[in-house]
Every structure is written in structure tokens, then in C-alpha cells.
Amino acid sequence: MTSVPADNLASELVDRCYGLLAPMGWPARLSALMELHDQLRDEFVDFQEFCDVFPRFIEQLVDRLDGAEVTCFEQAQVMANSANKLHRDAAGAWLARHYAREAR
């Protein structure tokens, strides 16, 4: 079930942040998104609303950045927080491959 107000708020956040995040690489995006996460968590009165909006924001942001193919650890960290299961699965698969190589 999709919450229209949560989707609308997530879209508004993407519209506001995309121009700042688009020229950055994934390491800088992750850093900026971590700061935004903490700021938004403090600003939302209703924690459940925050939990509905933030993953949708990440989903829409990743889609707009055309970031479905994971290329680095920081991108995987961002995508692991997406509302989209395909994003989360791609992040998990990348992390599993990366750490499997590291363990050898």
C-alpha cells in the first residue's frame, strides 16, 4: 500500500535535493544524505511518517540519478535504504560480492 502524502513529500524532497546531489560522486552523496537523514529525523514529529517518507525519497532519488547499477560501497549504502526492493537487492548483492572477494 502506497501513501500518497508520503510519496508527494518524498518527490518534493527529491526536487529540492537533486540539483545539489547530482554533480556529486556517491561518497559525497552518502555523506550529504546521512546529514539530511539526521536533520529530517529531528524535524518529523511523527517518527512513522519519517519511516514512510525517507525510503521513498531514496528510491525516487536513485531512480532520478539512474543509479540502479551499483558501482561502489557508498552507492550500495544509499540503495540499501530505498523503499524499492530491487534497489535493496542490488545493494545486498554488490556488498555480498565485494565482501566475498575480501574474505578470500
N, CA, C and O of each residue as an XYZ file, in Angstrom:
416
protein
N       0.842     -1.179      0.000
C       0.000      0.000      0.000
C       0.892      1.248      0.000
O       1.813      1.361      0.809
N       0.615      2.161     -0.894
C       1.410      3.373     -1.032
C       0.690      4.537     -0.373
O      -0.516      4.715     -0.547
N       1.420      5.306      0.366
C       0.869      6.500      0.993
C       1.116      7.682      0.069
O       2.260      8.093     -0.125
N       0.052      8.227     -0.500
C       0.184      9.343     -1.439
C       0.874     10.537     -0.792
O       1.783     11.104     -1.400
N       0.481     10.946      0.418
C       1.192     12.078      1.022
C       2.686     11.802      1.212
O       3.507     12.698      1.015
N       3.044     10.583      1.589
C       4.464     10.245      1.756
C       5.177     10.300      0.414
O       6.303     10.790      0.331
N       4.534      9.801     -0.637
C       5.143      9.861     -1.973
C       5.306     11.297     -2.433
O       6.326     11.658     -3.019
N       4.294     12.117     -2.166
C       4.368     13.524     -2.571
C       5.481     14.251     -1.832
O       6.219     15.031     -2.434
N       5.606     14.007     -0.550
C       6.660     14.647      0.233
C       8.036     14.149     -0.220
O       8.982     14.932     -0.317
N       8.142     12.861     -0.494
C       9.401     12.319     -0.997
C       9.771     12.968     -2.330
O      10.933     13.306     -2.557
N       8.796     13.141     -3.203
C       9.042     13.792     -4.502
C       9.500     15.228     -4.319
O      10.394     15.697     -5.024
N       8.888     15.923     -3.374
C       9.288     17.305     -3.101
C      10.728     17.365     -2.604
O      11.490     18.247     -2.999
N      11.097     16.431     -1.743
C      12.476     16.387     -1.249
C      13.461     16.101     -2.374
O      14.535     16.700     -2.428
N      13.104     15.190     -3.271
C      13.975     14.890     -4.409
C      14.142     16.137     -5.270
O      15.252     16.465     -5.688
N      13.033     16.832     -5.533
C      13.103     18.051     -6.341
C      14.042     19.077     -5.706
O      14.782     19.765     -6.409
N      14.011     19.173     -4.403
C      14.856     20.145     -3.704
C      16.322     19.731     -3.658
O      17.209     20.584     -3.702
N      16.583     18.436     -3.571
C      17.953     17.956     -3.345
C      18.680     17.513     -4.599
O      19.910     17.485     -4.610
N      17.969     17.170     -5.642
C      18.595     16.587     -6.819
C      19.702     17.475     -7.396
O      20.792     16.991     -7.699
N      19.426     18.751     -7.544
C      20.412     19.659     -8.137
C      21.705     19.724     -7.348
O      22.776     19.915     -7.925
N      21.620     19.568     -6.046
C      22.818     19.574     -5.208
C      23.558     18.240     -5.260
O      24.789     18.204     -5.257
N      22.806     17.153     -5.308
C      23.409     15.826     -5.234
C      23.889     15.295     -6.581
O      24.851     14.529     -6.633
N      23.237     15.688     -7.664
C      23.556     15.125     -8.987
C      25.029     15.278     -9.378
O      25.615     14.317     -9.875
N      25.650     16.438     -9.176
C      27.044     16.562     -9.602
C      28.044     15.851     -8.683
O      29.219     15.729     -9.032
N      27.602     15.392     -7.538
C      28.491     14.727     -6.580
C      28.706     13.269     -6.961
O      27.895     12.664     -7.663
N      29.810     12.725     -6.486
C      30.015     11.283     -6.565
C      29.282     10.612     -5.409
O      28.775     11.275     -4.505
N      29.236      9.283     -5.458
C      28.496      8.566     -4.412
C      29.052      8.773     -3.001
O      28.253      8.851     -2.068
N      30.358      8.868     -2.786
C      30.833      9.118     -1.423
C      30.288     10.435     -0.846
O      29.870     10.480      0.311
N      30.293     11.487     -1.643
C      29.773     12.774     -1.170
C      28.261     12.723     -1.009
O      27.718     13.328     -0.085
N      27.582     12.015     -1.887
C      26.123     11.866     -1.762
C      25.773     11.158     -0.470
O      24.867     11.581      0.249
N      26.490     10.075     -0.168
C      26.223      9.340      1.069
C      26.398     10.245      2.275
O      25.563     10.246      3.179
N      27.461     11.003      2.295
C      27.709     11.917      3.406
C      26.580     12.944      3.544
O      26.081     13.180      4.644
N      26.186     13.547      2.434
C      25.114     14.542      2.463
C      23.796     13.908      2.884
O      23.038     14.508      3.646
N      23.517     12.711      2.402
C      22.262     12.037      2.752
C      22.232     11.614      4.216
O      21.167     11.599      4.834
N      23.378     11.276      4.769
C      23.427     10.945      6.196
C      23.079     12.177      7.030
O      22.351     12.076      8.017
N      23.597     13.333      6.633
C      23.262     14.573      7.340
C      21.782     14.906      7.183
O      21.115     15.283      8.147
N      21.277     14.762      5.961
C      19.863     15.033      5.711
C      18.981     14.076      6.499
O      17.961     14.485      7.054
N      19.365     12.815      6.551
C      18.617     11.817      7.319
C      18.456     12.261      8.764
O      17.350     12.251      9.305
N      19.564     12.650      9.388
C      19.519     13.054     10.790
C      18.706     14.326     10.987
O      17.969     14.452     11.966
N      18.839     15.265     10.062
C      18.073     16.508     10.160
C      16.582     16.236     10.018
O      15.779     16.744     10.801
N      16.213     15.445      9.034
C      14.795     15.143      8.823
C      14.218     14.346      9.991
O      13.084     14.579     10.408
N      14.999     13.413     10.510
C      14.525     12.622     11.647
C      14.180     13.534     12.816
O      13.202     13.294     13.525
N      14.971     14.571     13.018
C      14.698     15.516     14.099
C      13.496     16.406     13.800
O      12.790     16.822     14.719
N      13.255     16.707     12.508
C      12.184     17.622     12.135
C      10.808     16.961     12.071
O       9.795     17.627     12.282
N      10.760     15.677     11.788
C       9.472     14.985     11.729
C       8.941     14.779     13.141
O       9.638     14.252     14.008
N       7.724     15.193     13.359
C       7.082     14.989     14.658
C       6.674     13.525     14.795
O       6.800     12.926     15.863
N       6.192     12.970     13.707
C       5.706     11.592     13.688
C       6.806     10.694     13.109
O       7.104     10.760     11.916
N       7.403      9.861     13.956
C       8.504      9.006     13.520
C       8.067      8.046     12.418
O       8.840      7.779     11.498
N       6.839      7.519     12.492
C       6.351      6.607     11.459
C       6.275      7.312     10.107
O       6.560      6.709      9.073
N       5.894      8.583     10.115
C       5.852      9.343      8.861
C       7.257      9.453      8.274
O       7.443      9.286      7.069
N       8.230      9.729      9.112
C       9.618      9.772      8.652
C      10.010      8.426      8.043
O      10.637      8.376      6.986
N       9.637      7.340      8.716
C       9.968      5.995      8.235
C       9.264      5.671      6.916
O       9.734      4.818      6.162
N       8.161      6.329      6.632
C       7.463      6.164      5.350
C       8.105      7.011      4.261
O       8.235      6.564      3.121
N       8.507      8.225      4.601
C       8.978      9.185      3.605
C      10.426      8.930      3.190
O      10.725      8.924      1.996
N      11.323      8.720      4.141
C      12.743      8.681      3.794
C      13.091      7.569      2.798
O      13.802      7.841      1.831
N      12.626      6.338      2.987
C      12.940      5.306      1.990
C      12.361      5.625      0.607
O      12.974      5.294     -0.408
N      11.213      6.251      0.559
C      10.634      6.642     -0.734
C      11.459      7.755     -1.375
O      11.636      7.784     -2.593
N      11.954      8.658     -0.556
C      12.853      9.707     -1.046
C      14.092      9.076     -1.684
O      14.486      9.453     -2.788
N      14.702      8.120     -0.988
C      15.892      7.451     -1.514
C      15.552      6.717     -2.810
O      16.313      6.782     -3.775
N      14.434      6.030     -2.839
C      14.017      5.313     -4.048
C      13.907      6.264     -5.240
O      14.464      6.002     -6.306
N      13.192      7.358     -5.052
C      12.986      8.306     -6.145
C      14.298      8.992     -6.535
O      14.532      9.267     -7.712
N      15.136      9.262     -5.562
C      16.426      9.892     -5.848
C      17.313      8.959     -6.674
O      17.904      9.383     -7.667
N      17.406      7.706     -6.270
C      18.215      6.731     -7.010
C      17.688      6.601     -8.437
O      18.466      6.554     -9.390
N      16.365      6.542     -8.579
C      15.778      6.447     -9.919
C      16.148      7.666    -10.765
O      16.498      7.529    -11.937
N      16.070      8.835    -10.180
C      16.377     10.049    -10.938
C      17.875     10.132    -11.267
O      18.254     10.641    -12.322
N      18.708      9.639    -10.375
C      20.151      9.635    -10.625
C      20.556      8.490    -11.556
O      21.724      8.368    -11.925
N      19.588      7.655    -11.934
C      19.847      6.497    -12.785
C      20.924      5.631    -12.158
O      21.874      5.211    -12.818
N      20.755      5.375    -10.873
C      21.782      4.656    -10.130
C      21.450      3.220     -9.818
O      21.910      2.696     -8.804
N      20.659      2.555    -10.662
C      20.225      1.196    -10.351
C      21.366      0.181    -10.366
O      21.297     -0.828     -9.664
N      22.416      0.428    -11.155
C      23.560     -0.483    -11.176
C      24.583     -0.007    -10.147
O      25.153      1.076    -10.281
N      24.804     -0.810     -9.141
C      25.696     -0.431     -8.045
C      27.143     -0.509     -8.503
O      27.579     -1.506     -9.080
N      27.882      0.570     -8.232
C      29.271      0.646     -8.664
C      30.262      0.845     -7.524
O      31.471      0.735     -7.731
N      29.764      1.139     -6.315
C      30.683      1.373     -5.201
C      29.963      1.160     -3.866
O      28.736      1.100     -3.795
N      30.770      1.049     -2.826
C      30.257      0.809     -1.483
C      29.255      1.882     -1.049
O      28.200      1.561     -0.501
N      29.577      3.139     -1.288
C      28.713      4.241     -0.837
C      27.363      4.210     -1.540
O      26.334      4.493     -0.926
N      27.363      3.869     -2.818
C      26.095      3.750     -3.535
C      25.276      2.590     -2.961
O      24.060      2.704     -2.805
N      25.934      1.494     -2.652
C      25.231      0.362     -2.041
C      24.612      0.771     -0.711
O      23.491      0.367     -0.400
N      25.322      1.559      0.067
C      24.786      2.024      1.347
C      23.533      2.879      1.147
O      22.560      2.742      1.888
N      23.561      3.752      0.153
C      22.389      4.583     -0.140
C      21.240      3.689     -0.571
O      20.136      3.793     -0.037
N      21.491      2.813     -1.531
C      20.427      1.988     -2.093
C      19.853      0.998     -1.086
O      18.703      0.580     -1.222
N      20.625      0.622     -0.094
C      20.130     -0.279      0.945
C      19.003      0.362      1.748
O      18.264     -0.336      2.444
N      18.866      1.672      1.660
C      17.823      2.400      2.393
C      16.628      2.764      1.532
O      15.755      3.514      1.969
N      16.577      2.240      0.309
C      15.495      2.545     -0.624
C      14.232      1.760     -0.287
O      14.300      0.656      0.253
N      13.095      2.335     -0.606
C      11.822      1.631     -0.475
C      11.669      0.562     -1.553
O      10.828     -0.329     -1.432
N      12.480      0.650     -2.604
C      12.384     -0.274     -3.731
C      13.197     -1.536     -3.431
O      14.411     -1.468     -3.236
N      12.525     -2.673     -3.398
C      13.193     -3.939     -3.098
C      14.292     -4.250     -4.118
O      15.314     -4.835     -3.759
N      14.098     -3.872     -5.368
C      15.134     -4.106     -6.379
C      16.413     -3.338     -6.044
O      17.516     -3.846     -6.246
N      16.266     -2.115     -5.533
C      17.430     -1.336     -5.112
C      18.135     -2.032     -3.947
O      19.357     -2.182     -3.944
N      17.349     -2.450     -2.964
C      17.929     -3.106     -1.784
C      18.611     -4.418     -2.162
O      19.684     -4.742     -1.655
N      17.974     -5.165     -3.058
C      18.574     -6.437     -3.500
C      19.878     -6.192     -4.254
O      20.852     -6.918     -4.055
N      19.906     -5.178     -5.118
C      21.127     -4.848     -5.866
C      22.240     -4.444     -4.902
O      23.393     -4.838     -5.078
N      21.895     -3.664     -3.894
C      22.887     -3.252     -2.890
C      23.410     -4.464     -2.132
O      24.617     -4.610     -1.938
N      22.506     -5.323     -1.708
C      22.910     -6.524     -0.979
C      23.791     -7.440     -1.812
O      24.772     -7.991     -1.313
N      23.439     -7.603     -3.084
C      24.232     -8.456     -3.968
C      25.628     -7.870     -4.167
O      26.619     -8.601     -4.146
N      25.707     -6.545     -4.362
C      27.020     -5.913     -4.538
C      27.859     -6.092     -3.286
O      29.034     -6.450     -3.369
N      27.264     -5.846     -2.127
C      28.004     -5.980     -0.868
C      28.448     -7.422     -0.651
O      29.568     -7.663     -0.202
N      27.582     -8.383     -0.966
C      27.948     -9.791     -0.801
C      29.122    -10.153     -1.710
O      30.049    -10.839     -1.280
N      29.087     -9.691     -2.976
C      30.202     -9.969     -3.894
C      31.488     -9.318     -3.399
O      32.554     -9.934     -3.412
N      31.374     -8.066     -2.965
C      32.555     -7.329     -2.505
C      33.195     -8.005     -1.296
O      34.407     -8.214     -1.254
N      32.363     -8.340     -0.320
C      32.910     -8.934      0.895
C      33.348    -10.376      0.690
O      34.216    -10.867      1.413
N      32.756    -11.066     -0.291
C      33.212    -12.422     -0.616
C      34.630    -12.358     -1.176
O      35.455    -13.217     -0.864
N      34.927    -11.346     -2.004
C      36.282    -11.178     -2.550
C      37.258    -10.830     -1.439
O      38.387    -11.320     -1.423
N      36.825     -9.983     -0.509
C      37.698     -9.552      0.592
C      38.051    -10.723      1.512
O      39.137    -10.742      2.092
N      37.153    -11.694      1.651
C      37.367    -12.805      2.569
C      38.346    -13.826      2.004
O      38.890    -14.640      2.751
N      38.573    -13.794      0.715
C      39.472    -14.799      0.081
C      40.903    -14.560      0.432
O      41.779    -15.303     -0.011
